[in-house]
Coordinates of N, CA and C in Angstrom, one line a residue:
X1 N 5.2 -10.8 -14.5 CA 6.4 -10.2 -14.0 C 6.0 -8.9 -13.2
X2 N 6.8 -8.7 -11.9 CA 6.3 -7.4 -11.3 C 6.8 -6.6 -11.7
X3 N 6.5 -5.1 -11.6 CA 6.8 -3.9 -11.8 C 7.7 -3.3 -10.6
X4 N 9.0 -3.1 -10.8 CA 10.0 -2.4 -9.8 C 9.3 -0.9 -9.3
X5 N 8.8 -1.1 -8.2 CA 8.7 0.7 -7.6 C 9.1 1.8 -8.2
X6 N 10.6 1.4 -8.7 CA 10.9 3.1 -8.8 C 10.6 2.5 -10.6
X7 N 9.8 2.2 -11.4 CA 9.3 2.1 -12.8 C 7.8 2.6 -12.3
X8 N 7.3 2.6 -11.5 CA 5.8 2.5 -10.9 C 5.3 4.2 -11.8
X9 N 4.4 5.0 -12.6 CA 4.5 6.0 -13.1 C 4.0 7.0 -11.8
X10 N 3.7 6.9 -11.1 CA 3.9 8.0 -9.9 C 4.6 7.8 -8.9
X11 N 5.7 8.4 -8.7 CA 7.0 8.4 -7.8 C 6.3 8.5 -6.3
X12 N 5.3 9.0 -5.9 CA 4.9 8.7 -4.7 C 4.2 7.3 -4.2
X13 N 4.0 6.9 -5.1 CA 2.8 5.5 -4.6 C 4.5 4.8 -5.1
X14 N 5.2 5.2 -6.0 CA 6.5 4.1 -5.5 C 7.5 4.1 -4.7
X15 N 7.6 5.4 -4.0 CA 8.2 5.1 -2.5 C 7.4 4.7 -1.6
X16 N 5.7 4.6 -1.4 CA 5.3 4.2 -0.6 C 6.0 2.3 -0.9
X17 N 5.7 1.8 -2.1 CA 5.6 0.0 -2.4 C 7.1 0.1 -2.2
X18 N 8.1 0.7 -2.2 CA 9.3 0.6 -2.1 C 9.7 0.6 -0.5
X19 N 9.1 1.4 0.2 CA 8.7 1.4 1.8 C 8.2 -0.3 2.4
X20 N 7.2 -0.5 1.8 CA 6.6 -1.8 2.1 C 7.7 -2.7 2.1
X21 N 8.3 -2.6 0.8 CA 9.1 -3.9 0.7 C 10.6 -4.0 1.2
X22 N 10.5 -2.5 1.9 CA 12.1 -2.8 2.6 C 11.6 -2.8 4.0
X23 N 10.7 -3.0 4.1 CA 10.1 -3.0 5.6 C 10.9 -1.9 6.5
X24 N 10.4 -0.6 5.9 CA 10.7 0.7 6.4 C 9.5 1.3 6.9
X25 N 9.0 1.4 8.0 CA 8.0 2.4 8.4 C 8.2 3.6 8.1
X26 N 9.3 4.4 9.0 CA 9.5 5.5 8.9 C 9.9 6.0 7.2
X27 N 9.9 5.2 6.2 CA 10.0 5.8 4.5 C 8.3 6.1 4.2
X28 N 7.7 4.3 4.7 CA 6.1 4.1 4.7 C 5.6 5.8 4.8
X29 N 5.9 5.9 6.5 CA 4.9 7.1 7.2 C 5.3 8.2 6.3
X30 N 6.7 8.7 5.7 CA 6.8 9.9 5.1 C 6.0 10.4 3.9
X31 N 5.7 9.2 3.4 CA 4.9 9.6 2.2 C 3.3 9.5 2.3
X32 N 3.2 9.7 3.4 CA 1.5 10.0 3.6 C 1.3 11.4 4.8
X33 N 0.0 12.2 4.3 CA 0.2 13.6 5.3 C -0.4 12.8 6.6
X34 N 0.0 13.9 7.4 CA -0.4 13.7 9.1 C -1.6 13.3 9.2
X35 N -2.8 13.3 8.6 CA -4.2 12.8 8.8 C -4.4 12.0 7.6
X36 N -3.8 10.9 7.1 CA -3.7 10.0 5.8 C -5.1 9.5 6.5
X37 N -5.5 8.6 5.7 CA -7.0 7.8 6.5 C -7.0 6.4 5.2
X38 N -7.1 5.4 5.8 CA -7.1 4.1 4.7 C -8.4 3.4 5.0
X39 N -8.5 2.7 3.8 CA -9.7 1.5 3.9 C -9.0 0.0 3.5
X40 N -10.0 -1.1 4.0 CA -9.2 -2.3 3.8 C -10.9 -3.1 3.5
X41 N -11.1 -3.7 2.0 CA -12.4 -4.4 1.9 C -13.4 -3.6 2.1
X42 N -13.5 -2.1 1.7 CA -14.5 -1.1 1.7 C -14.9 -0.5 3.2
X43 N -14.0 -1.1 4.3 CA -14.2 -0.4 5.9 C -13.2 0.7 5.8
X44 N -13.2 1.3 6.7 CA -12.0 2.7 6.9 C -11.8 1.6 8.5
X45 N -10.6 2.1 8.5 CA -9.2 1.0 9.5 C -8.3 2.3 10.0
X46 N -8.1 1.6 11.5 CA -7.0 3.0 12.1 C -5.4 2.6 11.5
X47 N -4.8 3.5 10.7 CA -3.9 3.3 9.7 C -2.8 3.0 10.8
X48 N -2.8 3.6 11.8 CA -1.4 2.8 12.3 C -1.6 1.5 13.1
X49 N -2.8 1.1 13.6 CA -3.0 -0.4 13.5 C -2.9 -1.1 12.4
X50 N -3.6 -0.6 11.3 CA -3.3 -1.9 10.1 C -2.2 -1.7 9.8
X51 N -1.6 -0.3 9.5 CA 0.2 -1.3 9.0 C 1.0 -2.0 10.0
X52 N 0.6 -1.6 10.9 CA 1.7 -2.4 12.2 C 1.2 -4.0 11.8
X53 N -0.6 -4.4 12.1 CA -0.8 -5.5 12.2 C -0.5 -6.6 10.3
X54 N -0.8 -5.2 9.4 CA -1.3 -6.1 8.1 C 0.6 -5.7 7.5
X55 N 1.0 -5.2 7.4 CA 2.0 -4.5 6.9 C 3.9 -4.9 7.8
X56 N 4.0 -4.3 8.5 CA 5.2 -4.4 9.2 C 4.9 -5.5 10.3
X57 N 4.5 -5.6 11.2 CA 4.7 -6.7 12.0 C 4.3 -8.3 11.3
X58 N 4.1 -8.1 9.9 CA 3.6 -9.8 9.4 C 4.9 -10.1 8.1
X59 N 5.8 -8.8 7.6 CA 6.5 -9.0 7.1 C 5.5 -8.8 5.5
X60 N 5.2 -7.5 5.1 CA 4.0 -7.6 4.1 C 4.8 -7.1 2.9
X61 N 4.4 -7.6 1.7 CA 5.2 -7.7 0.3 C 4.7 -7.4 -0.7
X62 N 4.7 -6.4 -1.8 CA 3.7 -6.1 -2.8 C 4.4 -6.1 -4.1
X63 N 4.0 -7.4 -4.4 CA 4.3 -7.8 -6.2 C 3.3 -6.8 -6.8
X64 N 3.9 -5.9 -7.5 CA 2.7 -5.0 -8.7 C 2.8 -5.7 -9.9
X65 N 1.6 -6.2 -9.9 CA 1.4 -6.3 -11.3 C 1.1 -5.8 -12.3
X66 N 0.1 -4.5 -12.1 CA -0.1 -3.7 -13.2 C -0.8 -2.4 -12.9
X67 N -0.6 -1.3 -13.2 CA -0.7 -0.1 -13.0 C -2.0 0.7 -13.9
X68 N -3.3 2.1 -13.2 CA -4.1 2.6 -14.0 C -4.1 3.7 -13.4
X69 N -4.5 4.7 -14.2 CA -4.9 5.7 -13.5 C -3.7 6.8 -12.9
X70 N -2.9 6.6 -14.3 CA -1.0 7.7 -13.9 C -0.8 6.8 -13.1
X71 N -0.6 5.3 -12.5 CA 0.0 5.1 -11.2 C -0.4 5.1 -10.3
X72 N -2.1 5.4 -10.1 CA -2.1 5.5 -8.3 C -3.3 4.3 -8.5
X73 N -3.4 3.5 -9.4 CA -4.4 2.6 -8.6 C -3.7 1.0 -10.0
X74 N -3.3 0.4 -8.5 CA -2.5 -0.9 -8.0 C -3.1 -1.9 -8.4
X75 N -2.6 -3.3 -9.5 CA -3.1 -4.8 -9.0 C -1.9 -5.6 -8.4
X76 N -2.0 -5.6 -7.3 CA -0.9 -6.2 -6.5 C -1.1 -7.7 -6.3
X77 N 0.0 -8.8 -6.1 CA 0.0 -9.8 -5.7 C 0.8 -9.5 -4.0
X78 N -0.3 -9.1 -2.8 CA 0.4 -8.7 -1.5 C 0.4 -10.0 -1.2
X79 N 1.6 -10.3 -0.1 CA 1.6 -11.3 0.7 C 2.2 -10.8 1.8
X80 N 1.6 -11.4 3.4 CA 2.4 -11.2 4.7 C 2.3 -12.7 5.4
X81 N 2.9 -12.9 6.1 CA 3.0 -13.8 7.1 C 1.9 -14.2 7.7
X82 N 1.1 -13.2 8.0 CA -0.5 -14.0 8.7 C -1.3 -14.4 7.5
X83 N -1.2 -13.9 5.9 CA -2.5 -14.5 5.5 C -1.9 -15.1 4.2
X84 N -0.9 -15.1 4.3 CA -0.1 -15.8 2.6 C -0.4 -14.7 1.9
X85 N -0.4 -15.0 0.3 CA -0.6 -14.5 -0.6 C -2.1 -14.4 -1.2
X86 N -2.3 -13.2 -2.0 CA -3.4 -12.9 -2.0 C -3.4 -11.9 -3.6
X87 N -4.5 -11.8 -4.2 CA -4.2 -10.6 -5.5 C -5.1 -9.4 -5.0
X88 N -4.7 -8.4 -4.5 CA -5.1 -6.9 -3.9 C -4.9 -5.7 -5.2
X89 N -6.3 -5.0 -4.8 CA -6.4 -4.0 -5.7 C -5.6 -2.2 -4.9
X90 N -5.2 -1.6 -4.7 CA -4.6 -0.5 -4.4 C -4.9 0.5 -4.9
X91 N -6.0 1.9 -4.1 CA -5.6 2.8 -5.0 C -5.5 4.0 -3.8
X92 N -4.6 4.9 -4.5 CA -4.5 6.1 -3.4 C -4.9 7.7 -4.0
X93 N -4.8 8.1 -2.9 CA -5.1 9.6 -3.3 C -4.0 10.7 -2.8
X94 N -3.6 11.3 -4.2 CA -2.5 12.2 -3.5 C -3.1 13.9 -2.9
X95 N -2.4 14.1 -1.9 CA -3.0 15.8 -1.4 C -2.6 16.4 -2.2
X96 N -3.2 17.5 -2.6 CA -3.0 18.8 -3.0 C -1.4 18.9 -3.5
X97 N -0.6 19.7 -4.4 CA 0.7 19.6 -3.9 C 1.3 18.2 -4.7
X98 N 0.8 17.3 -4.5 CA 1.5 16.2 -5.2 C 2.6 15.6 -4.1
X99 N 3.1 15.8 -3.2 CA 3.8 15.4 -2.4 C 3.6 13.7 -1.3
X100 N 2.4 14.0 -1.2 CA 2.1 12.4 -0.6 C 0.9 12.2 -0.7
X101 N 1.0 10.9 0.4 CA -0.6 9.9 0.1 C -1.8 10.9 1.4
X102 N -3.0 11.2 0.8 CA -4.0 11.7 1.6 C -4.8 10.0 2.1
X103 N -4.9 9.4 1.0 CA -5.5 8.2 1.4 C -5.6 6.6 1.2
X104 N -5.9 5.8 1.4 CA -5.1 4.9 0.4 C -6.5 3.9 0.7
X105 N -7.0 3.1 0.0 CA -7.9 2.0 -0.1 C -7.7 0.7 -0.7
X106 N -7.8 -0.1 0.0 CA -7.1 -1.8 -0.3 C -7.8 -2.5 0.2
X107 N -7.8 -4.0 -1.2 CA -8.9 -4.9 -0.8 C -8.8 -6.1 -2.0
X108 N -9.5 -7.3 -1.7 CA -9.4 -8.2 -2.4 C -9.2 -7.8 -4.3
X109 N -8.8 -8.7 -4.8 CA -9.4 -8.1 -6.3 C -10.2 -9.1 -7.1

C-alpha cells in the first residue's frame, strides 16, 4: 500500500511527491533551491531536462512505498509513459534551513 505524501515524515520531500503527482512543475520547482543538482542511475543529469523529459512531459507517478532516513530517502514504485513502471530508490538532500531540496538522486532499486 502507498504512503500518501502529506503522511511522508518530511513535509518537504512530500510536497515535492505531491508535486509529481499532480503534475505541477511550478509546486515541483518551489521546493528545490535555485542551483538543486540531481542524479539518475549514479550520472548527475540537467534537472530541467530530466523533469521535463522523465517527469512532466511523460506523465510521471510515484507510488511510495516505504520511507528511511526521517523521510528523505524513498522506495518508490515510479511510473511514466515512456518507460512503464519500475521500483526506484529516491533520496534527497535538504539545504541548510530545512526549507527545500539541494539535491535529489534517483535510480533503479
Amino acid at each position: 500500500m502507498a504512503i500518501a505524501p502529506a503522511r511522508l515524515s518530511d513535509p518537504v520531500v512530500g510536497a515535492l511527491v505531491a508535486a509529481v503527482n499532480a503534475h505541477d512543475k511550478d509546486a515541483f520547482l518551489a521546493v528545490l533551491t535555485a542551483d538543486a543538482t540531481m542524479s539518475d542511475d549514479g550520472s548527475d543529469r540537467d534537472l530541467q531536462d530530466w523533469i521535463d523529459r522523465e517527469i512532466f512531459d511523460s506523465g510521471g507517478h510515484m507510488d511510495v512505498q516505504s520511507e528511511s532516513d526521517g523521510g528523505r530517502t524513498l522506495l518508490v514504485n515510479y511510473r511514466n509513459d515512456t518507460w512503464g513502471e519500475m521500483r526506484t530508490t529516491w533520496r534527497f538532500v535538504i539545504a541548510p534551513g530545512g526549507g527545500r531540496i539541494s539535491r535529489f538522486e534517483t535510480g533503479q532499486a
